[in-house]
Coordinates of C-alpha atoms and ligand atoms in Angstrom, one line a residue:
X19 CA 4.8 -19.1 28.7
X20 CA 4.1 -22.6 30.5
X21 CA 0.7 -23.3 31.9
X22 CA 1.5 -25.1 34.7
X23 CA 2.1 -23.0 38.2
X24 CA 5.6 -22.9 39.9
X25 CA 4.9 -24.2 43.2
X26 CA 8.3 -23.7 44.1
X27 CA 7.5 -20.2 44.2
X28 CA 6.1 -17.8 47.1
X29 CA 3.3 -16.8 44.5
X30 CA 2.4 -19.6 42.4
X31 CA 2.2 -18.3 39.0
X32 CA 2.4 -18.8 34.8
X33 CA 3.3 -15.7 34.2
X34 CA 7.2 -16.8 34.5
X35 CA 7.4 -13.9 37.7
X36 CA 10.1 -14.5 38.5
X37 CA 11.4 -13.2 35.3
X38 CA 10.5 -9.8 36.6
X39 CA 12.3 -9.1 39.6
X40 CA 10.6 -5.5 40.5
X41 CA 7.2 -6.7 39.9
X42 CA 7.6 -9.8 42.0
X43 CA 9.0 -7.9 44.8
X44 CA 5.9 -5.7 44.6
X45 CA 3.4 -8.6 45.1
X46 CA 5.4 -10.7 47.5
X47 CA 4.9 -7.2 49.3
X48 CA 1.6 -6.8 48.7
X49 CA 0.9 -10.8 49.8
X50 CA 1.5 -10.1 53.5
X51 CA -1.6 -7.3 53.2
X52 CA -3.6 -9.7 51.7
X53 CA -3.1 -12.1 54.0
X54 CA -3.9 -10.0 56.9
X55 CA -7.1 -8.9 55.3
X56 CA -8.1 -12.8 54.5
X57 CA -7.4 -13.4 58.4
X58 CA -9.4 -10.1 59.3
X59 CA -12.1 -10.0 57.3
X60 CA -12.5 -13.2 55.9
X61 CA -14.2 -16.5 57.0
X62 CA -14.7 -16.4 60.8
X63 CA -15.1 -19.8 61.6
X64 CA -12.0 -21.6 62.8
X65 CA -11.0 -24.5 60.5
X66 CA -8.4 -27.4 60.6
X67 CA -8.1 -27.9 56.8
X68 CA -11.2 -27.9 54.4
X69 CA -11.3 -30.1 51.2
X70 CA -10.5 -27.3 48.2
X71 CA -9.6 -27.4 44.7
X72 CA -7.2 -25.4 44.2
X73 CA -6.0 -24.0 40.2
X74 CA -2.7 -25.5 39.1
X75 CA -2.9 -25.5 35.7
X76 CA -4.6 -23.7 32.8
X77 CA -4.8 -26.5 30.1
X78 CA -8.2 -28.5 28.8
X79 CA -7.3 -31.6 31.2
X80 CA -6.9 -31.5 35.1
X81 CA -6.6 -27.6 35.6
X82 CA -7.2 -28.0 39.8
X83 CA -6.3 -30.5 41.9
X84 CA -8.2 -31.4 45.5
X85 CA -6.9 -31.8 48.8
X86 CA -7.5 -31.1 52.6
X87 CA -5.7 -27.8 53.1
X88 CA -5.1 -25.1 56.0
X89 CA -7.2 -22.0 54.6
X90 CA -4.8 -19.4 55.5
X91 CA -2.3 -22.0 53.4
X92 CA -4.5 -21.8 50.4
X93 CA -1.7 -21.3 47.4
X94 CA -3.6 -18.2 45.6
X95 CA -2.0 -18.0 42.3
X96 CA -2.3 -15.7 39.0
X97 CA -3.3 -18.0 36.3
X98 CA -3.4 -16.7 32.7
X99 CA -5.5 -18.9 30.2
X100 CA -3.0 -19.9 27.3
X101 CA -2.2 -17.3 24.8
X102 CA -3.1 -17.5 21.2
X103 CA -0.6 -16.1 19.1
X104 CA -2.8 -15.0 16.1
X105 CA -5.9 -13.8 18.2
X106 CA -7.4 -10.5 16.7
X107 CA -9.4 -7.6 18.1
X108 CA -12.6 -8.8 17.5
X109 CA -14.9 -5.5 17.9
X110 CA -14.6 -1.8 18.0
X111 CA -12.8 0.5 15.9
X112 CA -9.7 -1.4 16.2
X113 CA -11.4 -4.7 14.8
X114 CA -8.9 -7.0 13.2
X115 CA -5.8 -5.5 14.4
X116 CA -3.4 -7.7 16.7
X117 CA -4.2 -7.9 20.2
X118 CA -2.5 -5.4 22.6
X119 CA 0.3 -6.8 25.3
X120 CA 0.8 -3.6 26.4
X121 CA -2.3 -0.9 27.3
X122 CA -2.1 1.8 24.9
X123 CA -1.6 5.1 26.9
X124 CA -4.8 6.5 25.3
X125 CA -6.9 4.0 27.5
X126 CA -5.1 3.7 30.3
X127 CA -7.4 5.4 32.9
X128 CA -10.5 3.4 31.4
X129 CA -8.9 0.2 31.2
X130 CA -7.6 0.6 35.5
X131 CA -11.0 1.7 36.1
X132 CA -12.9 -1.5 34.4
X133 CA -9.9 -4.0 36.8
X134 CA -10.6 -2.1 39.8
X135 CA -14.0 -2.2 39.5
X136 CA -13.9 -5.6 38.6
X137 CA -11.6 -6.0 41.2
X138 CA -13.6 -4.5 44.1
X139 CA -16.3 -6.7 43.9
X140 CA -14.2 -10.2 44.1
X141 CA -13.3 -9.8 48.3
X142 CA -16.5 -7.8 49.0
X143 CA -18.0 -11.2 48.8
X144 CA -15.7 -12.4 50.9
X145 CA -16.4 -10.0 53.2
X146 CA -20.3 -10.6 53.0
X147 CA -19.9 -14.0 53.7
X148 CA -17.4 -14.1 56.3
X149 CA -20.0 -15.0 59.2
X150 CA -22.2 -18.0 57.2
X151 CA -19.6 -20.8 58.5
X152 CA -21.1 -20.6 61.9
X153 CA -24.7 -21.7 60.6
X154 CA -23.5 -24.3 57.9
X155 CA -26.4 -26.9 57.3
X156 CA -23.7 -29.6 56.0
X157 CA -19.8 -29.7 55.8
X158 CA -20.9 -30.3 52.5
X159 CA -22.3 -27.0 52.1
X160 CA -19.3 -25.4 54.6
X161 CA -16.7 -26.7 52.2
X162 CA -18.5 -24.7 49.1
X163 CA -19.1 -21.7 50.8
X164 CA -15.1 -22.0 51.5
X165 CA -14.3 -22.8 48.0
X166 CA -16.3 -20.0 47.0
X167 CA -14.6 -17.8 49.7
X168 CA -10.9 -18.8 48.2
X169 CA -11.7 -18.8 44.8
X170 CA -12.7 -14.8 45.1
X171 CA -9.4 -14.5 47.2
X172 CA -7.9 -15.6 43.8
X173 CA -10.2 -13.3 41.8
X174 CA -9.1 -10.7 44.0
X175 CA -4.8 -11.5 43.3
X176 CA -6.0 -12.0 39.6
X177 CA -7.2 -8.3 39.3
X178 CA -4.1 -6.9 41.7
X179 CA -1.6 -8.8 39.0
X180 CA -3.0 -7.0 36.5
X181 CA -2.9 -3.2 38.5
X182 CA 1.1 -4.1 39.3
X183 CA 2.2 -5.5 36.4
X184 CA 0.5 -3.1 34.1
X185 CA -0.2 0.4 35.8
X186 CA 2.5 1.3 37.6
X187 CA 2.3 3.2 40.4
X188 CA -1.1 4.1 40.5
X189 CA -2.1 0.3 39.6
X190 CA -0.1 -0.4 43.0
X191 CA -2.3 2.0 45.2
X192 CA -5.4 1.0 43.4
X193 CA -4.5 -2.5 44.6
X194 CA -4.2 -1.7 48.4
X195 CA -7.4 0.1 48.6
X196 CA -8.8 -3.0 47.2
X197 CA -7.8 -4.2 50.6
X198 CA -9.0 -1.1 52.3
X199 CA -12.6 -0.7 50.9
X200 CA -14.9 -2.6 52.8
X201 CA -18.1 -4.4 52.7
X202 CA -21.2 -2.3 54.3
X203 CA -17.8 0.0 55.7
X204 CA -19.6 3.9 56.4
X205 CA -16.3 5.5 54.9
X206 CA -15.1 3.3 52.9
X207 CA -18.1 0.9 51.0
X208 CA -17.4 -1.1 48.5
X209 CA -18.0 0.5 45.1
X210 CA -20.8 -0.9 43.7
X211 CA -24.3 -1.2 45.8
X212 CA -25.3 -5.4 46.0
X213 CA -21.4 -5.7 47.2
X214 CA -22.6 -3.6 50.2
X215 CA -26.1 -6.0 51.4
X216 CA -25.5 -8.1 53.9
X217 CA -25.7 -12.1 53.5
X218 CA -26.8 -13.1 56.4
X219 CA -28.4 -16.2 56.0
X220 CA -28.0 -19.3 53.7
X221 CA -30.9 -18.8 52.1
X222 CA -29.3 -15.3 50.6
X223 CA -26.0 -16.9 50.4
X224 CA -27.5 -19.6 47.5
X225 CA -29.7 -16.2 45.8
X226 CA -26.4 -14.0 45.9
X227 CA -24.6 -17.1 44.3
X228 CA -27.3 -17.7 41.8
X229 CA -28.2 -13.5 40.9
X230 CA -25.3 -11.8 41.7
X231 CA -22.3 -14.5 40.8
X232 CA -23.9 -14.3 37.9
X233 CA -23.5 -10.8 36.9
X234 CA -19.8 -11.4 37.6
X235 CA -19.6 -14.1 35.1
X236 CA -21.5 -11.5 32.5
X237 CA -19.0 -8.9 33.7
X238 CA -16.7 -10.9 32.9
X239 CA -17.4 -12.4 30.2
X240 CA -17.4 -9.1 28.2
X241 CA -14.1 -8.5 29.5
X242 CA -12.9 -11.7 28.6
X243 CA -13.6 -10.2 24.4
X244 CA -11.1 -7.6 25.5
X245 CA -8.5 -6.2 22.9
X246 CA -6.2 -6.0 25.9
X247 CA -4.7 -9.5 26.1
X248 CA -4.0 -10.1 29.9
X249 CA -6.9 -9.1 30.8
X250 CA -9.1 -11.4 28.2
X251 CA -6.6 -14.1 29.6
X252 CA -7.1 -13.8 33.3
X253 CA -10.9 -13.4 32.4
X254 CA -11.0 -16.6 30.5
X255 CA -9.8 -18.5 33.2
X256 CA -11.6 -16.8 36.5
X257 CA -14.9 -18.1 34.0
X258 CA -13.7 -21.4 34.8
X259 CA -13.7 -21.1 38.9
X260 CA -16.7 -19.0 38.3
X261 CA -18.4 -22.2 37.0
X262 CA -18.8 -23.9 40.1
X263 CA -19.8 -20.6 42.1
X264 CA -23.4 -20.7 40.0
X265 CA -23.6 -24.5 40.7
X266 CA -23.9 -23.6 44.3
X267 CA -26.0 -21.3 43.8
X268 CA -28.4 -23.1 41.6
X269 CA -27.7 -26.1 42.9
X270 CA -28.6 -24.6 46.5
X271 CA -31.9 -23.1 45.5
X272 CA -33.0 -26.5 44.1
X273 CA -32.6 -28.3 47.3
X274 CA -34.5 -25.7 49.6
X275 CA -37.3 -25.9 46.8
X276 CA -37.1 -29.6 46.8
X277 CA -37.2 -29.5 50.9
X278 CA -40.5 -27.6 50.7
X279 CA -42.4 -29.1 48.6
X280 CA -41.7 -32.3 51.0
X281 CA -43.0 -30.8 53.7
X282 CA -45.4 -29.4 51.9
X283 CA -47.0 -32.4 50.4
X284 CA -46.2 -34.5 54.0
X285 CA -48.5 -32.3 56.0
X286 CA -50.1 -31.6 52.8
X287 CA -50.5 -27.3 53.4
X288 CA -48.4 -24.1 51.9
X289 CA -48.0 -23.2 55.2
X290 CA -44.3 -24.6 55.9
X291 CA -42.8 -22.1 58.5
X292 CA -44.1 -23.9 61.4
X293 CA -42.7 -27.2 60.1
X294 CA -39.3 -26.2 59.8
X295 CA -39.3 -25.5 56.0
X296 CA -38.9 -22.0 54.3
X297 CA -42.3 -21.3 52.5
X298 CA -42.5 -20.6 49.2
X299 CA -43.4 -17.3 49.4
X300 CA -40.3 -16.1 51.3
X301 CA -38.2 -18.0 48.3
X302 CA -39.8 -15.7 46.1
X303 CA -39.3 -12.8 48.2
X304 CA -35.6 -13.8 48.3
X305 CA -35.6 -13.9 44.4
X306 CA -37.6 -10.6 44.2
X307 CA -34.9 -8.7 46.2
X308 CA -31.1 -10.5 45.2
X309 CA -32.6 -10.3 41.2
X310 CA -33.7 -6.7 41.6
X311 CA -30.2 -5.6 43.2
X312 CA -28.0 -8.1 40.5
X313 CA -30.2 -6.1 37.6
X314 CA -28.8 -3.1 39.3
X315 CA -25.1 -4.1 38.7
X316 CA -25.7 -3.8 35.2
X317 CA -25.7 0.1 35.0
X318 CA -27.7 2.7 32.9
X319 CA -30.1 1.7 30.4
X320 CA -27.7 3.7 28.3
X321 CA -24.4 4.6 28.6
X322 CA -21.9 6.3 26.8
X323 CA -18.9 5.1 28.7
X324 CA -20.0 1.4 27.5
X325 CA -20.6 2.6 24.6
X326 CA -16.7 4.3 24.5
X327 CA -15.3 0.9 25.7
X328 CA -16.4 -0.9 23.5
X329 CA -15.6 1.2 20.6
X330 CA -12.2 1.2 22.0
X331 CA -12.0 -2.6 22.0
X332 CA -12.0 -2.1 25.9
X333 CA -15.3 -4.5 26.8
X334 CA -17.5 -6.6 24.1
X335 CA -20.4 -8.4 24.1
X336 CA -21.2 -11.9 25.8
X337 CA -19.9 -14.2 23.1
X338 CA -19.2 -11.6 20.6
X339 CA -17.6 -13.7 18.5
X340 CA -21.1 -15.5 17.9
X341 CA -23.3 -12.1 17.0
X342 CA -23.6 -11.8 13.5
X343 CA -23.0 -8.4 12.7
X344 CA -21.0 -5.9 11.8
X345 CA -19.1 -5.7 15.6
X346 CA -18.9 -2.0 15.2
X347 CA -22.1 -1.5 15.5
X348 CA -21.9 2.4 14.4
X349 CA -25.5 2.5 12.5
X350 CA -27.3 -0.3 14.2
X351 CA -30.2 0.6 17.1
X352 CA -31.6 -1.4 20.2
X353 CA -34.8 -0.7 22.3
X354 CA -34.0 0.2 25.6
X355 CA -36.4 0.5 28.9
X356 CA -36.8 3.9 29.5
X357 CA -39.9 6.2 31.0
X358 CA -42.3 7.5 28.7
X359 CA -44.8 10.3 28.9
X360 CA -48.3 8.9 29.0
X361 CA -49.9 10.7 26.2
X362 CA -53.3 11.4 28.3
X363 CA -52.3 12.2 32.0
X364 CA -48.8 13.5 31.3
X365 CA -47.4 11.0 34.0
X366 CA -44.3 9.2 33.4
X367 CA -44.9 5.4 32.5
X368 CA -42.8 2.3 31.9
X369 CA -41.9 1.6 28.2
X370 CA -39.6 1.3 25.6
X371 CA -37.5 3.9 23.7
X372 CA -35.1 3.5 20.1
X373 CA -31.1 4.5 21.2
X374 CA -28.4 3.7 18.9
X375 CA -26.9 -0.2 19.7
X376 CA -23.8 1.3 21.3
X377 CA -25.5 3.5 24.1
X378 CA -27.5 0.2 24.5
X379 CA -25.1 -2.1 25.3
X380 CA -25.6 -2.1 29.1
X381 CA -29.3 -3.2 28.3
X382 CA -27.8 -5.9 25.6
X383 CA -25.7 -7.7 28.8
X384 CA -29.1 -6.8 30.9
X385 CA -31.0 -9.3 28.8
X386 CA -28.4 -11.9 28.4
X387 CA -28.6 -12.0 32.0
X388 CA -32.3 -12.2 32.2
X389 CA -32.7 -15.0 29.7
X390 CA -30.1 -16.9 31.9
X391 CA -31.4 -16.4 35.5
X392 CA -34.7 -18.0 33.7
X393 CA -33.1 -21.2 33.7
X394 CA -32.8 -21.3 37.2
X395 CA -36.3 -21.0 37.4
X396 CA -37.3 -23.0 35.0
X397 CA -35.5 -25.9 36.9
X398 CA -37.1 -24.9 40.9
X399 CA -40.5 -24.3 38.7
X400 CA -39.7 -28.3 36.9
X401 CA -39.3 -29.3 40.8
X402 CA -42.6 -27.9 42.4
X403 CA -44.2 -29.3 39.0
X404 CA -43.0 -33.1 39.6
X405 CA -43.5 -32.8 43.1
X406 CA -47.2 -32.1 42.5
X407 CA -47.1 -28.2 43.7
X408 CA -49.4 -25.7 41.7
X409 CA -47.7 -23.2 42.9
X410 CA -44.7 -21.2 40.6
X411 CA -41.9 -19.2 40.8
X412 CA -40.7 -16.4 38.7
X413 CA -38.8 -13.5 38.3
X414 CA -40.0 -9.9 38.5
X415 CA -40.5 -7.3 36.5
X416 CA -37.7 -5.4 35.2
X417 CA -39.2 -2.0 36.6
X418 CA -39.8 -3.7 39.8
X419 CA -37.5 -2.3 42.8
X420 CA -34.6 -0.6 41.1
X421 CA -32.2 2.1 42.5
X422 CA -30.2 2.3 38.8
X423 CA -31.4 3.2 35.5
X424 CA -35.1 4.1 33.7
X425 CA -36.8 2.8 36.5
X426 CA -34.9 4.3 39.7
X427 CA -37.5 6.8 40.6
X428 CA -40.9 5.1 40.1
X429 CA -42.5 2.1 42.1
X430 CA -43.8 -0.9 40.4
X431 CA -44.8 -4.0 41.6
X432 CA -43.2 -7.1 40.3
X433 CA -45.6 -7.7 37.3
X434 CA -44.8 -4.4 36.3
X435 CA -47.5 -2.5 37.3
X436 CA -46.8 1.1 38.1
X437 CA -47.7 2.0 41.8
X438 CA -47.4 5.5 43.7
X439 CA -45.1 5.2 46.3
X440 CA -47.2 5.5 48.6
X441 CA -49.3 2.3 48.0
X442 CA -45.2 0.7 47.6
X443 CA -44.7 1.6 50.9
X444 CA -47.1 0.0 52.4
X445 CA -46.9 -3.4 50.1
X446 CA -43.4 -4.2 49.8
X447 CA -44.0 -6.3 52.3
X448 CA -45.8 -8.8 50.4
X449 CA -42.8 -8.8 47.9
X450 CA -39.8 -8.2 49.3
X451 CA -38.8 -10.0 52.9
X452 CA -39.8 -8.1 55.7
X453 CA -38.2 -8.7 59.0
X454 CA -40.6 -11.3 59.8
X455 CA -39.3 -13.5 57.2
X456 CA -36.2 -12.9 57.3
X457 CA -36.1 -13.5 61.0
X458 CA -38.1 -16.8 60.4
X459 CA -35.0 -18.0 57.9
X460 CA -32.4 -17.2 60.4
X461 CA -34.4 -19.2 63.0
X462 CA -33.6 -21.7 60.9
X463 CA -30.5 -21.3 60.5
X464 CA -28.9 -23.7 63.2
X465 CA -25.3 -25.3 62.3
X466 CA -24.9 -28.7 61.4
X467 CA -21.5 -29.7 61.5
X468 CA -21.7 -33.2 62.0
X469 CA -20.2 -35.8 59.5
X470 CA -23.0 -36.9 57.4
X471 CA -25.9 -34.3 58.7
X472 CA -28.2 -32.3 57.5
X473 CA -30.2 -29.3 58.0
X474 CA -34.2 -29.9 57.8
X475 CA -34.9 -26.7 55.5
X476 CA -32.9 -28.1 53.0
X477 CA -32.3 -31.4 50.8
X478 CA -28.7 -33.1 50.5
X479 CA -27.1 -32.6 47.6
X480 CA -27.4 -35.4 44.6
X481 CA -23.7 -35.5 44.1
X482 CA -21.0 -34.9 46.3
X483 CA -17.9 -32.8 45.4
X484 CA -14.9 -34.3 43.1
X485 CA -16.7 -37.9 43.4
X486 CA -16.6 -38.0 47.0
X487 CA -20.1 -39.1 49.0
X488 CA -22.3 -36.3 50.5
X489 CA -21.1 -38.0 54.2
X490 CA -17.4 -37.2 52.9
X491 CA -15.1 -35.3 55.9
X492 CA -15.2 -32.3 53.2
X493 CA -13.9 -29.9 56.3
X494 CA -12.5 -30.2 60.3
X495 CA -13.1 -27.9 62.1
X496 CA -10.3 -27.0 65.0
Ligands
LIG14 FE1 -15.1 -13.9 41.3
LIG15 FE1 -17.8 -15.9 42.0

């Protein structure tokens, strides 16, 4: 196994391909597919060349390299992080045995399941997205939406490598209705819910790269612990791309923060909207809703799938390796949410209830989550703070707007308190945005394209990308 990519190749790889005649013929087959979906459904904004990094190697130094390149000419690869020869199951009933190379017929239907899944939610993004070129605040900004945009095209050939080379084929059908599904489609939606909400502005663009980005990198990050060794692999590196995907998103958020609380303190009010600026309250609406929908992704409280997988060495825990238990996890117990009886009235309320750790596990990735989408707000909060703001953001309750799990069928606002659904009704308003705001941000939402230029809703970024300034020509457009 080398770790450098064969450019030489139609499909740059380090998976030696070409060793494998069959299985290169089926994805130089399958390339042509995906190439008409990236011209049909992805970006829609015509482009010269934009400045990407693009993955050529999957060692510790120089793994990308940069360049000005013709999208549809993007080399999409299938990168594998290096193997480790010793590496042990670390988890589940098969805990210390040697990895698997092969998947063990017992868990075949599982393990396709998990990739497609996985899978499905890599070009619905794409998809999504494919309109926010035309309203760009900055090339800057332009370029990493691109990047983004490529880098889930290569999520996308990362998961179909894994359906042909390892499922046969039903792995080979599974991979063209990857290409067929489609975004918001009536008869064919994506599988999974946030993968079928529009983005139709920037500011939802930086929310689904802060919230729901991140639930990929959970995702996969529990795949990455995997006892099945190509998938841990290609998980291990996709975390790297993934990196920079949450920098734009967190990244983003902090400069339309920063951007209001100039205003704000210029004409010294809250009230923003007529100066150009997106008020605070419609940020936090924006955080309300793309949180709400990423907690969603998650799945049941409980689950005994996850709880199946993991005993199977299928899916671990974030950073298993770290937990100091028994990684079995057969007599251990975890609170989960859950609706309790209220002892007096009878009516269902929001609590807490004991399940054994295994059924829990969806609800142990949950909170990892949480506690990490607090960061981001910790740093918007740090910025309101030093620029002098009283105001705060946060996050909302877990009970508050959910379509999945304990919570689906009651109403609660975002500090948690339990509302009927008629009094939801008529104040969602107030916490999720209504059509007012969210035709007040696409007002704003007026393309700057100009070398150098800015929007005025949003700050310039402190650094540009791969050392180049902020007034770099990051992307021409034709
Ligand atoms: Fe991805
Ligand atoms: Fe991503």
């Amino acid at each position: 196994m080398s770790t450098t990519a064969d450019y030489t190749e139609k499909i740059p790889n380090n998976v030696n391909l070409h060793e494998d005649r069959r299985l290169q013929r089926a994805l130089e087959s399958w390339q042509p597919n995906f190439l008409h979906w990236w011209q049909t459904m992805g970006p829609t904004l015509p482009t010269q060349d934009v400045y990407l990094r693009t993955a050529i190697n999957v060692g510790r130094d120089g793994w990308a390299q940069f360049g000005h390149v013709a999208m549809p000419e993007y080399r999409w690869g299938i990168f594998l992080a290096e193997r480790d020869p010793g590496r042990k199951v670390g988890f589940g009933e098969h805990k210390g045995e040697p990895v698997w190379d092969k998947v063990p017929g017992e868990y075949r239907a599982e393990l396709q399941r998990l990739i497609v899944i996985q899978g499905d939610t890599e070009p619905a993004s794409v998809e999504q997205q494919r309109n926010l070129g035309a309203t760009a605040p900055s090339l800057y900004d332009l370029r990493n939406l691109f990047q983004v945009n490529v880098e889930e095209g290569r999520h996308l050939w990362a998961m179909v490598y894994l359906l042909h080379a390892y499922f046969g084929r039903e792995g080979r059908e599974e991979a063209e209705e990857l290409l067929h599904r489609n975004s918001g489609s009536l008869d064919s939606p994506r599988i999974l819910g946030a993968f079928n909400e529009e983005t139709p502005d920037w500011l939802s663009f930086y929310m689904f790269t802060y919230f729901t980005d991140r639930d990929g990198k959970y995702q996969l990050g529990t795949l990455k612990e995997s006892a099945f060794d190509p998938l841990s692999r290609t998980c291990e590196f996709m975390l790297k791309e993934e990196a920079h995907h949450m920098m734009v998103g967190t990244t983003g958020v902090d400069r339309i923060v920063q951007r209001t609380v100039e205003v704000m303190r210029e004409h010294d009010t809250d009230d923003v909207a007529g100066l150009g600026a997106i008020p605070l309250p419609v940020i936090q609406k924006y955080i309300n809703f793309h949180y709400s929908v990423s907690l969603d992704l998650f799945g049941g409280d409980t689950s005994t799938n996850v709880a199946n997988y993991y005993t199977a060495g299928l899916k671990g825990r974030w950073l298993e390796d770290r937990r100091k238990d028994d990684h079995k996890l057969a007599s251990d117990s975890i609170m989960v949410d859950a609706l309790l009886e209220e002892a007096r009235t009878g009516e269902p309320s929001i609590g807490q209830t004991e399940v054994s750790a295994l059924v829990g596990l969806n609800t142990d990735l949950r909170r990892e989550y949480i506690a990490d989408c607090q960061g981001g707000v910790k740093r918007w909060n740090r910025i309101l703070e030093e620029g002098g703001v009283r105001q705060r953001l946060k996050l909302p309750h877990v009970a508050f707007n959910r379509k999945v799990g304990a919570f689906a069928g009651i109403e609660a606002t975002p500090d948690g308190e339990q509302v009927p659904a008629s009094e939801w009704q008529h104040r969602q308003g107030q916490w999720l945005p209504t059509d007012v705001d969210k035709t007040y941000v696409r007002s704003l939402m007026q393309p700057v394209h100009q070398r150098g230029k800015i929007a005025a809703w949003i700050a310039p970024p402190r650094n540009g990308i791969n050392g180049q300034p902020f007034d770099y020509d990051y992307v021409h457009l034709s």
